[in-house]
Amino acid sequence: MEEVKEYVEKKYGVVVEFEMTTLVSYKEEMEIRFSSGDDTGIYLVDNLFDRDWYNINYYVNHQYAADLTDYISR
């Protein structure tokens, strides 16, 4: 996670924090996504697996979304 935080901060000038969650339903996901109330959340579209850390730049550049109503993928 530290590598992701450093990469995002250096590349985009955005400081991020991660909260690991396990979601079982769309309703739970929406509750978590709206819980901050500041419209600044960034959410990962797909789950990361251990092997994916080798491709973290791809995930940061293509799989993150910053919208609170539905996923957006670049």
GROMACS .gro file of C-alpha atoms in nm:
model
   74
    1MET     CA    1   0.000   0.000   0.000
    2GLU     CA    2   0.286   0.237   0.074
    3GLU     CA    3   0.409   0.206  -0.285
    4VAL     CA    4   0.066   0.298  -0.418
    5LYS     CA    5   0.038   0.598  -0.185
    6GLU     CA    6   0.382   0.725  -0.287
    7TYR     CA    7   0.312   0.674  -0.657
    8VAL     CA    8  -0.020   0.861  -0.649
    9GLU     CA    9   0.129   1.146  -0.446
   10LYS     CA   10   0.429   1.186  -0.679
   11LYS     CA   11   0.237   1.144  -1.004
   12TYR     CA   12  -0.081   1.338  -0.922
   13GLY     CA   13   0.002   1.543  -0.611
   14VAL     CA   14  -0.281   1.373  -0.422
   15VAL     CA   15  -0.238   1.236  -0.071
   16VAL     CA   16  -0.435   0.915  -0.025
   17GLU     CA   17  -0.531   0.688   0.261
   18PHE     CA   18  -0.652   0.333   0.222
   19GLU     CA   19  -0.928   0.156   0.410
   20MET     CA   20  -0.944  -0.216   0.344
   21THR     CA   21  -1.297  -0.350   0.337
   22THR     CA   22  -1.480  -0.668   0.249
   23LEU     CA   23  -1.807  -0.600   0.073
   24VAL     CA   24  -2.089  -0.847   0.036
   25SER     CA   25  -2.347  -0.632  -0.137
   26TYR     CA   26  -2.390  -0.326  -0.356
   27LYS     CA   27  -2.583  -0.155  -0.073
   28GLU     CA   28  -2.289  -0.198   0.166
   29GLU     CA   29  -2.054  -0.065  -0.097
   30MET     CA   30  -2.264   0.246  -0.150
   31GLU     CA   31  -2.284   0.310   0.225
   32ILE     CA   32  -1.905   0.299   0.251
   33ARG     CA   33  -1.855   0.512  -0.058
   34PHE     CA   34  -2.089   0.782   0.072
   35SER     CA   35  -1.969   0.767   0.434
   36SER     CA   36  -1.698   1.033   0.396
   37GLY     CA   37  -1.945   1.290   0.267
   38ASP     CA   38  -1.675   1.497   0.098
   39ASP     CA   39  -1.693   1.359  -0.258
   40THR     CA   40  -1.319   1.291  -0.267
   41GLY     CA   41  -1.312   0.913  -0.253
   42ILE     CA   42  -1.107   0.713  -0.500
   43TYR     CA   43  -1.216   0.353  -0.544
   44LEU     CA   44  -1.052   0.055  -0.705
   45VAL     CA   45  -1.264  -0.102  -0.977
   46ASP     CA   46  -1.124  -0.452  -0.940
   47ASN     CA   47  -0.964  -0.640  -0.653
   48LEU     CA   48  -0.586  -0.646  -0.632
   49PHE     CA   49  -0.418  -0.981  -0.597
   50ASP     CA   50  -0.062  -1.036  -0.482
   51ARG     CA   51   0.070  -1.077  -0.835
   52ASP     CA   52  -0.087  -0.745  -0.939
   53TRP     CA   53   0.159  -0.538  -0.735
   54TYR     CA   54   0.404  -0.586  -1.022
   55ASN     CA   55   0.162  -0.388  -1.238
   56ILE     CA   56   0.063  -0.123  -0.985
   57ASN     CA   57   0.119   0.163  -1.231
   58TYR     CA   58  -0.145   0.010  -1.458
   59TYR     CA   59  -0.394  -0.010  -1.174
   60VAL     CA   60  -0.335   0.345  -1.060
   61ASN     CA   61  -0.358   0.485  -1.412
   62HIS     CA   62  -0.643   0.275  -1.549
   63GLN     CA   63  -0.848   0.111  -1.275
   64TYR     CA   64  -0.917   0.384  -1.020
   65ALA     CA   65  -1.234   0.589  -1.019
   66ALA     CA   66  -1.319   0.906  -0.830
   67ASP     CA   67  -1.693   0.921  -0.869
   68LEU     CA   68  -1.946   0.844  -0.596
   69THR     CA   69  -2.242   0.726  -0.799
   70ASP     CA   70  -2.098   0.452  -1.016
   71TYR     CA   71  -1.761   0.318  -1.128
   72ILE     CA   72  -1.572   0.498  -1.398
   73SER     CA   73  -1.270   0.341  -1.566
   74ARG     CA   74  -1.034   0.546  -1.778
   0.00000   0.00000   0.00000
